[in-house]
């Protein structure tokens, strides 16, 4: 943490306190920075350091639950309520990383996004097929 600039620390705090991924403009609003450039610059650096990850499909950012170590990550994302959980040290993710290492391909950044319906939304939904898709994703 001590190597971070004040701006980077502020952006990280905002993301850690948020209960959902935030877009750059939501972060801008929370931080009170003058411009989006400051937010993007801080996010770039935090991403490089493994503190935050970008969820491409949502165009939003989330603080890593376990400081990244540039390892592949996977997120479960509920499309109904926005619930998100980061899978850390999931076996399949570790295997994916290992197999990519063997294929002579250097992974710089890997974020897997598994969209579905969370268990709490599933309890209220009648879309059985969608629910079972999510259940398969959950076993990752
Ligand atoms: Zn949900």
mmCIF file of N, CA and C and ligand atoms in Angstrom:
data_model
loop_
_atom_site.group_PDB
_atom_site.id
_atom_site.type_symbol
_atom_site.label_atom_id
_atom_site.label_comp_id
_atom_site.label_asym_id
_atom_site.label_seq_id
_atom_site.Cartn_x
_atom_site.Cartn_y
_atom_site.Cartn_z
ATOM 1 N N UNK A 1 0.828 -1.213 0.000
ATOM 2 C CA UNK A 1 0.000 0.000 0.000
ATOM 3 C C UNK A 1 0.859 1.259 0.000
ATOM 4 N N UNK A 2 2.020 1.208 0.671
ATOM 5 C CA UNK A 2 2.787 2.449 0.856
ATOM 6 C C UNK A 2 3.427 2.950 -0.437
ATOM 7 N N UNK A 3 3.497 2.069 -1.443
ATOM 8 C CA UNK A 3 4.076 2.515 -2.712
ATOM 9 C C UNK A 3 3.052 3.239 -3.580
ATOM 10 N N UNK A 4 1.821 3.232 -3.154
ATOM 11 C CA UNK A 4 0.780 3.867 -3.961
ATOM 12 C C UNK A 4 0.762 5.366 -3.746
ATOM 13 N N UNK A 5 0.395 6.081 -4.795
ATOM 14 C CA UNK A 5 0.206 7.523 -4.653
ATOM 15 C C UNK A 5 -1.120 7.776 -3.939
ATOM 16 N N UNK A 6 -1.311 9.009 -3.530
ATOM 17 C CA UNK A 6 -2.551 9.362 -2.830
ATOM 18 C C UNK A 6 -3.766 9.075 -3.706
ATOM 19 N N UNK A 7 -3.660 9.403 -4.997
ATOM 20 C CA UNK A 7 -4.769 9.152 -5.917
ATOM 21 C C UNK A 7 -5.062 7.664 -6.040
ATOM 22 N N UNK A 8 -4.007 6.866 -6.167
ATOM 23 C CA UNK A 8 -4.197 5.421 -6.298
ATOM 24 C C UNK A 8 -4.837 4.851 -5.038
ATOM 25 N N UNK A 9 -4.365 5.321 -3.881
ATOM 26 C CA UNK A 9 -4.948 4.836 -2.619
ATOM 27 C C UNK A 9 -6.429 5.180 -2.526
ATOM 28 N N UNK A 10 -6.754 6.390 -2.956
ATOM 29 C CA UNK A 10 -8.147 6.856 -2.881
ATOM 30 C C UNK A 10 -9.045 5.998 -3.783
ATOM 31 N N UNK A 11 -8.585 5.731 -4.985
ATOM 32 C CA UNK A 11 -9.370 4.922 -5.924
ATOM 33 C C UNK A 11 -9.537 3.502 -5.369
ATOM 34 N N UNK A 12 -8.452 2.964 -4.807
ATOM 35 C CA UNK A 12 -8.516 1.619 -4.250
ATOM 36 C C UNK A 12 -9.506 1.565 -3.082
ATOM 37 N N UNK A 13 -9.461 2.584 -2.225
ATOM 38 C CA UNK A 13 -10.400 2.648 -1.095
ATOM 39 C C UNK A 13 -11.849 2.643 -1.570
ATOM 40 N N UNK A 14 -12.091 3.454 -2.590
ATOM 41 C CA UNK A 14 -13.457 3.545 -3.122
ATOM 42 C C UNK A 14 -13.916 2.173 -3.616
ATOM 43 N N UNK A 15 -13.033 1.465 -4.321
ATOM 44 C CA UNK A 15 -13.403 0.155 -4.864
ATOM 45 C C UNK A 15 -13.558 -0.879 -3.755
ATOM 46 N N UNK A 16 -12.719 -0.779 -2.730
ATOM 47 C CA UNK A 16 -12.820 -1.742 -1.629
ATOM 48 C C UNK A 16 -14.094 -1.540 -0.829
ATOM 49 N N UNK A 17 -14.554 -0.303 -0.760
ATOM 50 C CA UNK A 17 -15.762 -0.028 0.013
ATOM 51 C C UNK A 17 -17.039 -0.256 -0.786
ATOM 52 N N UNK A 18 -16.902 -0.320 -2.105
ATOM 53 C CA UNK A 18 -18.082 -0.499 -2.944
ATOM 54 C C UNK A 18 -18.574 -1.935 -2.831
ATOM 55 N N UNK A 19 -19.877 -2.125 -2.889
ATOM 56 C CA UNK A 19 -20.380 -3.495 -2.845
ATOM 57 C C UNK A 19 -20.705 -4.021 -4.236
ATOM 58 N N UNK A 20 -20.280 -3.270 -5.237
ATOM 59 C CA UNK A 20 -20.465 -3.698 -6.620
ATOM 60 C C UNK A 20 -19.316 -3.114 -7.438
ATOM 61 N N UNK A 21 -19.042 -3.681 -8.604
ATOM 62 C CA UNK A 21 -18.014 -3.090 -9.462
ATOM 63 C C UNK A 21 -18.438 -1.688 -9.883
ATOM 64 N N UNK A 22 -17.470 -0.819 -10.042
ATOM 65 C CA UNK A 22 -17.786 0.558 -10.391
ATOM 66 C C UNK A 22 -17.157 0.928 -11.724
ATOM 67 N N UNK A 23 -17.887 1.696 -12.512
ATOM 68 C CA UNK A 23 -17.345 2.259 -13.734
ATOM 69 C C UNK A 23 -16.471 3.460 -13.389
ATOM 70 N N UNK A 24 -15.679 3.885 -14.367
ATOM 71 C CA UNK A 24 -14.733 4.974 -14.120
ATOM 72 C C UNK A 24 -15.444 6.244 -13.651
ATOM 73 N N UNK A 25 -16.628 6.515 -14.185
ATOM 74 C CA UNK A 25 -17.294 7.760 -13.809
ATOM 75 C C UNK A 25 -17.905 7.693 -12.415
ATOM 76 N N UNK A 26 -18.318 6.505 -12.010
ATOM 77 C CA UNK A 26 -18.789 6.333 -10.634
ATOM 78 C C UNK A 26 -17.622 6.535 -9.673
ATOM 79 N N UNK A 27 -16.455 6.033 -10.058
ATOM 80 C CA UNK A 27 -15.263 6.213 -9.228
ATOM 81 C C UNK A 27 -14.906 7.694 -9.162
ATOM 82 N N UNK A 28 -14.995 8.342 -10.302
ATOM 83 C CA UNK A 28 -14.707 9.783 -10.368
ATOM 84 C C UNK A 28 -15.588 10.551 -9.387
ATOM 85 N N UNK A 29 -16.855 10.203 -9.378
ATOM 86 C CA UNK A 29 -17.815 10.867 -8.494
ATOM 87 C C UNK A 29 -17.457 10.640 -7.027
ATOM 88 N N UNK A 30 -17.115 9.397 -6.705
ATOM 89 C CA UNK A 30 -16.793 9.040 -5.316
ATOM 90 C C UNK A 30 -15.508 9.709 -4.832
ATOM 91 N N UNK A 31 -14.517 9.766 -5.717
ATOM 92 C CA UNK A 31 -13.225 10.312 -5.307
ATOM 93 C C UNK A 31 -13.234 11.825 -5.266
ATOM 94 N N UNK A 32 -14.096 12.424 -6.090
ATOM 95 C CA UNK A 32 -14.093 13.869 -6.181
ATOM 96 C C UNK A 32 -12.913 14.406 -6.978
ATOM 97 N N UNK A 33 -12.223 13.530 -7.727
ATOM 98 C CA UNK A 33 -11.116 13.996 -8.564
ATOM 99 C C UNK A 33 -11.649 14.987 -9.593
ATOM 100 N N UNK A 34 -10.727 15.798 -10.134
ATOM 101 C CA UNK A 34 -11.145 16.812 -11.091
ATOM 102 C C UNK A 34 -11.520 16.216 -12.437
ATOM 103 N N UNK A 35 -10.778 15.189 -12.863
ATOM 104 C CA UNK A 35 -11.075 14.648 -14.190
ATOM 105 C C UNK A 35 -10.940 13.144 -14.244
ATOM 106 N N UNK A 36 -11.544 12.563 -15.276
ATOM 107 C CA UNK A 36 -11.511 11.114 -15.433
ATOM 108 C C UNK A 36 -10.092 10.610 -15.700
ATOM 109 N N UNK A 37 -9.245 11.478 -16.274
ATOM 110 C CA UNK A 37 -7.867 11.076 -16.567
ATOM 111 C C UNK A 37 -7.151 10.595 -15.311
ATOM 112 N N UNK A 38 -7.365 11.311 -14.201
ATOM 113 C CA UNK A 38 -6.740 10.912 -12.931
ATOM 114 C C UNK A 38 -7.216 9.535 -12.497
ATOM 115 N N UNK A 39 -8.505 9.281 -12.715
ATOM 116 C CA UNK A 39 -9.071 7.985 -12.339
ATOM 117 C C UNK A 39 -8.465 6.887 -13.210
ATOM 118 N N UNK A 40 -8.437 7.120 -14.522
ATOM 119 C CA UNK A 40 -7.903 6.098 -15.435
ATOM 120 C C UNK A 40 -6.433 5.818 -15.160
ATOM 121 N N UNK A 41 -5.673 6.871 -14.866
ATOM 122 C CA UNK A 41 -4.252 6.703 -14.597
ATOM 123 C C UNK A 41 -4.058 5.838 -13.346
ATOM 124 N N UNK A 42 -4.842 6.135 -12.306
ATOM 125 C CA UNK A 42 -4.747 5.361 -11.063
ATOM 126 C C UNK A 42 -5.186 3.911 -11.300
ATOM 127 N N UNK A 43 -6.248 3.736 -12.068
ATOM 128 C CA UNK A 43 -6.748 2.378 -12.337
ATOM 129 C C UNK A 43 -5.726 1.552 -13.121
ATOM 130 N N UNK A 44 -5.058 2.196 -14.084
ATOM 131 C CA UNK A 44 -4.029 1.502 -14.865
ATOM 132 C C UNK A 44 -2.945 0.959 -13.958
ATOM 133 N N UNK A 45 -2.482 1.826 -13.078
ATOM 134 C CA UNK A 45 -1.389 1.441 -12.191
ATOM 135 C C UNK A 45 -1.848 0.359 -11.202
ATOM 136 N N UNK A 46 -3.031 0.549 -10.641
ATOM 137 C CA UNK A 46 -3.571 -0.434 -9.689
ATOM 138 C C UNK A 46 -3.778 -1.786 -10.371
ATOM 139 N N UNK A 47 -4.155 -1.735 -11.641
ATOM 140 C CA UNK A 47 -4.319 -2.974 -12.402
ATOM 141 C C UNK A 47 -2.979 -3.666 -12.600
ATOM 142 N N UNK A 48 -1.955 -2.868 -12.958
ATOM 143 C CA UNK A 48 -0.615 -3.430 -13.147
ATOM 144 C C UNK A 48 -0.105 -4.070 -11.860
ATOM 145 N N UNK A 49 -0.424 -3.455 -10.747
ATOM 146 C CA UNK A 49 0.066 -3.949 -9.455
ATOM 147 C C UNK A 49 -0.788 -5.094 -8.913
ATOM 148 N N UNK A 50 -1.900 -5.379 -9.575
ATOM 149 C CA UNK A 50 -2.740 -6.490 -9.142
ATOM 150 C C UNK A 50 -3.715 -6.136 -8.028
ATOM 151 N N UNK A 51 -3.985 -4.859 -7.841
ATOM 152 C CA UNK A 51 -4.937 -4.463 -6.793
ATOM 153 C C UNK A 51 -6.378 -4.452 -7.308
ATOM 154 N N UNK A 52 -6.537 -4.112 -8.566
ATOM 155 C CA UNK A 52 -7.888 -4.077 -9.125
ATOM 156 C C UNK A 52 -7.922 -4.827 -10.454
ATOM 157 N N UNK A 53 -9.098 -5.248 -10.822
ATOM 158 C CA UNK A 53 -9.277 -5.882 -12.121
ATOM 159 C C UNK A 53 -10.425 -5.212 -12.849
ATOM 160 N N UNK A 54 -10.310 -5.233 -14.172
ATOM 161 C CA UNK A 54 -11.396 -4.690 -14.972
ATOM 162 C C UNK A 54 -12.284 -5.840 -15.417
ATOM 163 N N UNK A 55 -13.575 -5.669 -15.250
ATOM 164 C CA UNK A 55 -14.541 -6.632 -15.769
ATOM 165 C C UNK A 55 -15.000 -6.083 -17.118
ATOM 166 N N UNK A 56 -14.448 -6.680 -18.173
ATOM 167 C CA UNK A 56 -14.669 -6.131 -19.518
ATOM 168 C C UNK A 56 -16.137 -6.084 -19.880
ATOM 169 N N UNK A 57 -16.867 -7.137 -19.522
ATOM 170 C CA UNK A 57 -18.257 -7.204 -19.974
ATOM 171 C C UNK A 57 -19.117 -6.138 -19.303
ATOM 172 N N UNK A 58 -18.683 -5.671 -18.136
ATOM 173 C CA UNK A 58 -19.453 -4.647 -17.430
ATOM 174 C C UNK A 58 -18.811 -3.272 -17.592
ATOM 175 N N UNK A 59 -17.630 -3.233 -18.190
ATOM 176 C CA UNK A 59 -16.838 -2.012 -18.278
ATOM 177 C C UNK A 59 -16.723 -1.357 -16.903
ATOM 178 N N UNK A 60 -16.369 -2.176 -15.917
ATOM 179 C CA UNK A 60 -16.307 -1.699 -14.541
ATOM 180 C C UNK A 60 -15.102 -2.329 -13.839
ATOM 181 N N UNK A 61 -14.795 -1.778 -12.693
ATOM 182 C CA UNK A 61 -13.597 -2.197 -11.971
ATOM 183 C C UNK A 61 -13.965 -2.722 -10.597
ATOM 184 N N UNK A 62 -13.148 -3.680 -10.124
ATOM 185 C CA UNK A 62 -13.408 -4.261 -8.820
ATOM 186 C C UNK A 62 -12.071 -4.458 -8.123
ATOM 187 N N UNK A 63 -12.067 -4.263 -6.792
ATOM 188 C CA UNK A 63 -10.838 -4.502 -6.031
ATOM 189 C C UNK A 63 -10.636 -6.004 -5.894
ATOM 190 N N UNK A 64 -9.404 -6.457 -6.008
ATOM 191 C CA UNK A 64 -9.121 -7.885 -5.869
ATOM 192 C C UNK A 64 -9.268 -8.285 -4.412
ATOM 193 N N UNK A 65 -9.894 -9.441 -4.202
ATOM 194 C CA UNK A 65 -10.046 -9.886 -2.822
ATOM 195 C C UNK A 65 -8.706 -10.384 -2.276
ATOM 196 N N UNK A 66 -7.911 -10.925 -3.176
ATOM 197 C CA UNK A 66 -6.575 -11.354 -2.784
ATOM 198 C C UNK A 66 -5.661 -10.635 -3.748
ATOM 199 N N UNK A 67 -4.742 -9.834 -3.247
ATOM 200 C CA UNK A 67 -3.972 -9.000 -4.164
ATOM 201 C C UNK A 67 -3.376 -9.834 -5.278
ATOM 202 N N UNK A 68 -3.764 -9.488 -6.484
ATOM 203 C CA UNK A 68 -3.638 -10.201 -7.736
ATOM 204 C C UNK A 68 -2.497 -11.142 -8.027
ATOM 205 N N UNK A 69 -1.287 -10.770 -7.836
ATOM 206 C CA UNK A 69 -0.118 -11.537 -8.270
ATOM 207 C C UNK A 69 -0.228 -11.845 -9.760
ATOM 208 N N UNK A 70 -0.937 -10.999 -10.492
ATOM 209 C CA UNK A 70 -1.087 -11.146 -11.946
ATOM 210 C C UNK A 70 -1.586 -12.528 -12.350
ATOM 211 N N UNK A 71 -2.248 -13.213 -11.447
ATOM 212 C CA UNK A 71 -2.740 -14.547 -11.774
ATOM 213 C C UNK A 71 -4.089 -14.435 -12.459
ATOM 214 N N UNK A 72 -4.437 -15.439 -13.262
ATOM 215 C CA UNK A 72 -5.766 -15.404 -13.866
ATOM 216 C C UNK A 72 -6.828 -15.393 -12.772
ATOM 217 N N UNK A 73 -7.906 -14.722 -13.034
ATOM 218 C CA UNK A 73 -8.978 -14.665 -12.054
ATOM 219 C C UNK A 73 -10.285 -14.991 -12.741
ATOM 220 N N UNK A 74 -11.231 -15.424 -11.956
ATOM 221 C CA UNK A 74 -12.554 -15.679 -12.492
ATOM 222 C C UNK A 74 -13.581 -15.025 -11.575
ATOM 223 N N UNK A 75 -14.580 -14.459 -12.187
ATOM 224 C CA UNK A 75 -15.632 -13.816 -11.410
ATOM 225 C C UNK A 75 -16.973 -14.437 -11.763
ATOM 226 N N UNK A 76 -17.761 -14.705 -10.736
ATOM 227 C CA UNK A 76 -19.152 -15.092 -10.933
ATOM 228 C C UNK A 76 -19.959 -13.803 -10.885
ATOM 229 N N UNK A 77 -20.777 -13.597 -11.877
ATOM 230 C CA UNK A 77 -21.537 -12.348 -11.961
ATOM 231 C C UNK A 77 -23.016 -12.675 -12.122
ATOM 232 N N UNK A 78 -23.843 -12.205 -11.194
ATOM 233 C CA UNK A 78 -25.288 -12.401 -11.333
ATOM 234 C C UNK A 78 -25.844 -11.291 -12.212
ATOM 235 N N UNK A 79 -26.467 -11.684 -13.295
ATOM 236 C CA UNK A 79 -27.005 -10.697 -14.232
ATOM 237 C C UNK A 79 -28.274 -10.037 -13.724
ATOM 238 N N UNK A 80 -28.855 -10.607 -12.659
ATOM 239 C CA UNK A 80 -30.103 -10.017 -12.167
ATOM 240 C C UNK A 80 -29.863 -8.956 -11.108
ATOM 241 N N UNK A 81 -29.019 -9.262 -10.116
ATOM 242 C CA UNK A 81 -28.855 -8.310 -9.015
ATOM 243 C C UNK A 81 -27.460 -7.693 -8.977
ATOM 244 N N UNK A 82 -26.559 -8.154 -9.841
ATOM 245 C CA UNK A 82 -25.229 -7.575 -9.862
ATOM 246 C C UNK A 82 -24.271 -8.165 -8.839
ATOM 247 N N UNK A 83 -24.714 -9.199 -8.129
ATOM 248 C CA UNK A 83 -23.853 -9.878 -7.152
ATOM 249 C C UNK A 83 -22.617 -10.403 -7.856
ATOM 250 N N UNK A 84 -21.461 -10.227 -7.208
ATOM 251 C CA UNK A 84 -20.209 -10.655 -7.818
ATOM 252 C C UNK A 84 -19.360 -11.369 -6.801
ATOM 253 N N UNK A 85 -18.763 -12.456 -7.210
ATOM 254 C CA UNK A 85 -17.794 -13.090 -6.337
ATOM 255 C C UNK A 85 -16.560 -13.469 -7.141
ATOM 256 N N UNK A 86 -15.404 -13.189 -6.555
ATOM 257 C CA UNK A 86 -14.164 -13.566 -7.209
ATOM 258 C C UNK A 86 -13.785 -14.966 -6.756
ATOM 259 N N UNK A 87 -13.489 -15.808 -7.716
ATOM 260 C CA UNK A 87 -12.989 -17.138 -7.375
ATOM 261 C C UNK A 87 -11.485 -17.022 -7.231
ATOM 262 N N UNK A 88 -10.986 -17.326 -6.075
ATOM 263 C CA UNK A 88 -9.549 -17.244 -5.837
ATOM 264 C C UNK A 88 -9.005 -18.657 -5.688
ATOM 265 N N UNK A 89 -7.913 -18.926 -6.374
ATOM 266 C CA UNK A 89 -7.261 -20.231 -6.289
ATOM 267 C C UNK A 89 -8.177 -21.373 -6.689
ATOM 268 N N UNK A 90 -9.109 -21.098 -7.580
ATOM 269 C CA UNK A 90 -9.951 -22.185 -8.066
ATOM 270 C C UNK A 90 -9.061 -23.164 -8.834
ATOM 271 N N UNK A 91 -9.306 -24.425 -8.668
ATOM 272 C CA UNK A 91 -8.452 -25.454 -9.261
ATOM 273 C C UNK A 91 -8.382 -25.336 -10.783
ATOM 274 N N UNK A 92 -9.543 -25.093 -11.395
ATOM 275 C CA UNK A 92 -9.564 -25.010 -12.856
ATOM 276 C C UNK A 92 -8.754 -23.818 -13.356
ATOM 277 N N UNK A 93 -8.797 -22.733 -12.604
ATOM 278 C CA UNK A 93 -8.040 -21.546 -13.003
ATOM 279 C C UNK A 93 -6.544 -21.847 -12.925
ATOM 280 N N UNK A 94 -6.139 -22.517 -11.857
ATOM 281 C CA UNK A 94 -4.735 -22.868 -11.694
ATOM 282 C C UNK A 94 -4.292 -23.804 -12.816
ATOM 283 N N UNK A 95 -5.178 -24.728 -13.193
ATOM 284 C CA UNK A 95 -4.847 -25.655 -14.279
ATOM 285 C C UNK A 95 -4.743 -24.929 -15.612
ATOM 286 N N UNK A 96 -5.639 -23.986 -15.805
ATOM 287 C CA UNK A 96 -5.599 -23.190 -17.036
ATOM 288 C C UNK A 96 -4.267 -22.454 -17.125
ATOM 289 N N UNK A 97 -3.874 -21.852 -16.020
ATOM 290 C CA UNK A 97 -2.615 -21.117 -15.989
ATOM 291 C C UNK A 97 -1.448 -22.051 -16.297
ATOM 292 N N UNK A 98 -1.473 -23.241 -15.703
ATOM 293 C CA UNK A 98 -0.392 -24.194 -15.914
ATOM 294 C C UNK A 98 -0.334 -24.629 -17.373
ATOM 295 N N UNK A 99 -1.488 -24.884 -17.971
ATOM 296 C CA UNK A 99 -1.475 -25.362 -19.350
ATOM 297 C C UNK A 99 -1.048 -24.248 -20.297
ATOM 298 N N UNK A 100 -1.368 -23.008 -19.967
ATOM 299 C CA UNK A 100 -0.934 -21.902 -20.808
ATOM 300 C C UNK A 100 0.575 -21.739 -20.708
ATOM 301 N N UNK A 101 1.113 -21.998 -19.522
ATOM 302 C CA UNK A 101 2.556 -21.929 -19.337
ATOM 303 C C UNK A 101 3.266 -22.940 -20.213
ATOM 304 N N UNK A 102 2.648 -24.117 -20.359
ATOM 305 C CA UNK A 102 3.258 -25.173 -21.172
ATOM 306 C C UNK A 102 3.176 -24.875 -22.657
ATOM 307 N N UNK A 103 2.195 -24.051 -23.039
ATOM 308 C CA UNK A 103 2.012 -23.803 -24.465
ATOM 309 C C UNK A 103 2.877 -22.648 -24.952
ATOM 310 N N UNK A 104 3.830 -22.222 -24.140
ATOM 311 C CA UNK A 104 4.776 -21.212 -24.569
ATOM 312 C C UNK A 104 4.088 -19.877 -24.844
ATOM 313 N N UNK A 105 2.988 -19.668 -24.163
ATOM 314 C CA UNK A 105 2.249 -18.428 -24.346
ATOM 315 C C UNK A 105 2.237 -17.683 -23.022
ATOM 316 N N UNK A 106 2.779 -16.478 -23.016
ATOM 317 C CA UNK A 106 2.860 -15.708 -21.779
ATOM 318 C C UNK A 106 1.574 -14.940 -21.535
ATOM 319 N N UNK A 107 0.905 -15.273 -20.470
ATOM 320 C CA UNK A 107 -0.331 -14.583 -20.152
ATOM 321 C C UNK A 107 -0.019 -13.317 -19.375
ATOM 322 N N UNK A 108 -0.469 -12.194 -19.888
ATOM 323 C CA UNK A 108 -0.258 -10.929 -19.203
ATOM 324 C C UNK A 108 -1.462 -10.629 -18.317
ATOM 325 N N UNK A 109 -2.629 -10.974 -18.815
ATOM 326 C CA UNK A 109 -3.847 -10.599 -18.119
ATOM 327 C C UNK A 109 -4.922 -11.591 -18.503
ATOM 328 N N UNK A 110 -5.578 -12.168 -17.539
ATOM 329 C CA UNK A 110 -6.673 -13.091 -17.838
ATOM 330 C C UNK A 110 -7.765 -12.913 -16.799
ATOM 331 N N UNK A 111 -8.909 -12.541 -17.266
ATOM 332 C CA UNK A 111 -10.045 -12.411 -16.372
ATOM 333 C C UNK A 111 -11.217 -13.162 -16.998
ATOM 334 N N UNK A 112 -11.673 -14.184 -16.315
ATOM 335 C CA UNK A 112 -12.786 -14.983 -16.799
ATOM 336 C C UNK A 112 -14.051 -14.470 -16.120
ATOM 337 N N UNK A 113 -15.061 -14.192 -16.910
ATOM 338 C CA UNK A 113 -16.306 -13.695 -16.340
ATOM 339 C C UNK A 113 -17.415 -14.710 -16.610
ATOM 340 N N UNK A 114 -17.967 -15.244 -15.551
ATOM 341 C CA UNK A 114 -19.025 -16.243 -15.672
ATOM 342 C C UNK A 114 -20.348 -15.586 -15.315
ATOM 343 N N UNK A 115 -21.173 -15.353 -16.323
ATOM 344 C CA UNK A 115 -22.450 -14.691 -16.076
ATOM 345 C C UNK A 115 -23.531 -15.719 -15.762
ATOM 346 N N UNK A 116 -24.392 -15.366 -14.828
ATOM 347 C CA UNK A 116 -25.468 -16.278 -14.482
ATOM 348 C C UNK A 116 -26.404 -15.645 -13.476
ATOM 349 N N UNK A 117 -26.959 -16.499 -12.652
ATOM 350 C CA UNK A 117 -27.929 -16.038 -11.664
ATOM 351 C C UNK A 117 -27.478 -16.547 -10.305
ATOM 352 N N UNK A 118 -27.408 -15.650 -9.328
ATOM 353 C CA UNK A 118 -26.921 -16.040 -8.011
ATOM 354 C C UNK A 118 -27.978 -16.883 -7.288
ATOM 355 N N UNK A 119 -27.567 -17.547 -6.218
ATOM 356 C CA UNK A 119 -28.493 -18.467 -5.553
ATOM 357 C C UNK A 119 -29.695 -17.728 -4.986
ATOM 358 N N UNK A 120 -29.484 -16.493 -4.544
ATOM 359 C CA UNK A 120 -30.616 -15.769 -3.973
ATOM 360 C C UNK A 120 -31.614 -15.369 -5.056
ATOM 361 N N UNK A 121 -31.121 -14.949 -6.213
ATOM 362 C CA UNK A 121 -32.035 -14.658 -7.321
ATOM 363 C C UNK A 121 -32.661 -15.949 -7.843
ATOM 364 N N UNK A 122 -31.896 -17.024 -7.855
ATOM 365 C CA UNK A 122 -32.400 -18.297 -8.365
ATOM 366 C C UNK A 122 -33.589 -18.768 -7.542
ATOM 367 N N UNK A 123 -33.588 -18.449 -6.264
ATOM 368 C CA UNK A 123 -34.685 -18.832 -5.395
ATOM 369 C C UNK A 123 -35.981 -18.144 -5.754
ATOM 370 N N UNK A 124 -35.869 -17.013 -6.453
ATOM 371 C CA UNK A 124 -37.067 -16.246 -6.780
ATOM 372 C C UNK A 124 -37.429 -16.361 -8.244
ATOM 373 N N UNK A 125 -36.617 -17.053 -9.018
ATOM 374 C CA UNK A 125 -36.850 -17.073 -10.452
ATOM 375 C C UNK A 125 -37.507 -18.377 -10.879
ATOM 376 N N UNK A 126 -38.147 -18.325 -12.023
ATOM 377 C CA UNK A 126 -38.758 -19.545 -12.547
ATOM 378 C C UNK A 126 -38.056 -19.997 -13.819
ATOM 379 N N UNK A 127 -36.991 -19.280 -14.192
ATOM 380 C CA UNK A 127 -36.252 -19.655 -15.392
ATOM 381 C C UNK A 127 -35.300 -20.801 -15.093
ATOM 382 N N UNK A 128 -35.852 -22.005 -15.030
ATOM 383 C CA UNK A 128 -35.070 -23.164 -14.624
ATOM 384 C C UNK A 128 -33.807 -23.380 -15.438
ATOM 385 N N UNK A 129 -33.899 -23.134 -16.747
ATOM 386 C CA UNK A 129 -32.751 -23.420 -17.594
ATOM 387 C C UNK A 129 -31.570 -22.508 -17.271
ATOM 388 N N UNK A 130 -31.871 -21.241 -17.079
ATOM 389 C CA UNK A 130 -30.812 -20.285 -16.762
ATOM 390 C C UNK A 130 -30.148 -20.651 -15.442
ATOM 391 N N UNK A 131 -30.976 -21.087 -14.494
ATOM 392 C CA UNK A 131 -30.456 -21.432 -13.183
ATOM 393 C C UNK A 131 -29.465 -22.583 -13.279
ATOM 394 N N UNK A 132 -29.807 -23.594 -14.101
ATOM 395 C CA UNK A 132 -28.908 -24.736 -14.175
ATOM 396 C C UNK A 132 -27.595 -24.363 -14.867
ATOM 397 N N UNK A 133 -27.659 -23.396 -15.796
ATOM 398 C CA UNK A 133 -26.425 -22.905 -16.412
ATOM 399 C C UNK A 133 -25.529 -22.310 -15.347
ATOM 400 N N UNK A 134 -26.154 -21.539 -14.460
ATOM 401 C CA UNK A 134 -25.360 -20.921 -13.399
ATOM 402 C C UNK A 134 -24.774 -21.977 -12.479
ATOM 403 N N UNK A 135 -25.557 -22.984 -12.164
ATOM 404 C CA UNK A 135 -25.058 -24.024 -11.265
ATOM 405 C C UNK A 135 -23.825 -24.714 -11.831
ATOM 406 N N UNK A 136 -23.796 -24.863 -13.147
ATOM 407 C CA UNK A 136 -22.594 -25.461 -13.737
ATOM 408 C C UNK A 136 -21.403 -24.524 -13.548
ATOM 409 N N UNK A 137 -21.629 -23.215 -13.742
ATOM 410 C CA UNK A 137 -20.534 -22.259 -13.582
ATOM 411 C C UNK A 137 -20.016 -22.251 -12.155
ATOM 412 N N UNK A 138 -20.916 -22.441 -11.216
ATOM 413 C CA UNK A 138 -20.522 -22.347 -9.807
ATOM 414 C C UNK A 138 -19.541 -23.430 -9.403
ATOM 415 N N UNK A 139 -19.563 -24.528 -10.132
ATOM 416 C CA UNK A 139 -18.680 -25.619 -9.725
ATOM 417 C C UNK A 139 -17.237 -25.369 -10.114
ATOM 418 N N UNK A 140 -16.982 -24.292 -10.831
ATOM 419 C CA UNK A 140 -15.594 -23.954 -11.208
ATOM 420 C C UNK A 140 -14.771 -23.771 -9.958
HETATM 421 ZN ZN1 LIG B 1 -28.575 -12.226 -8.013
#
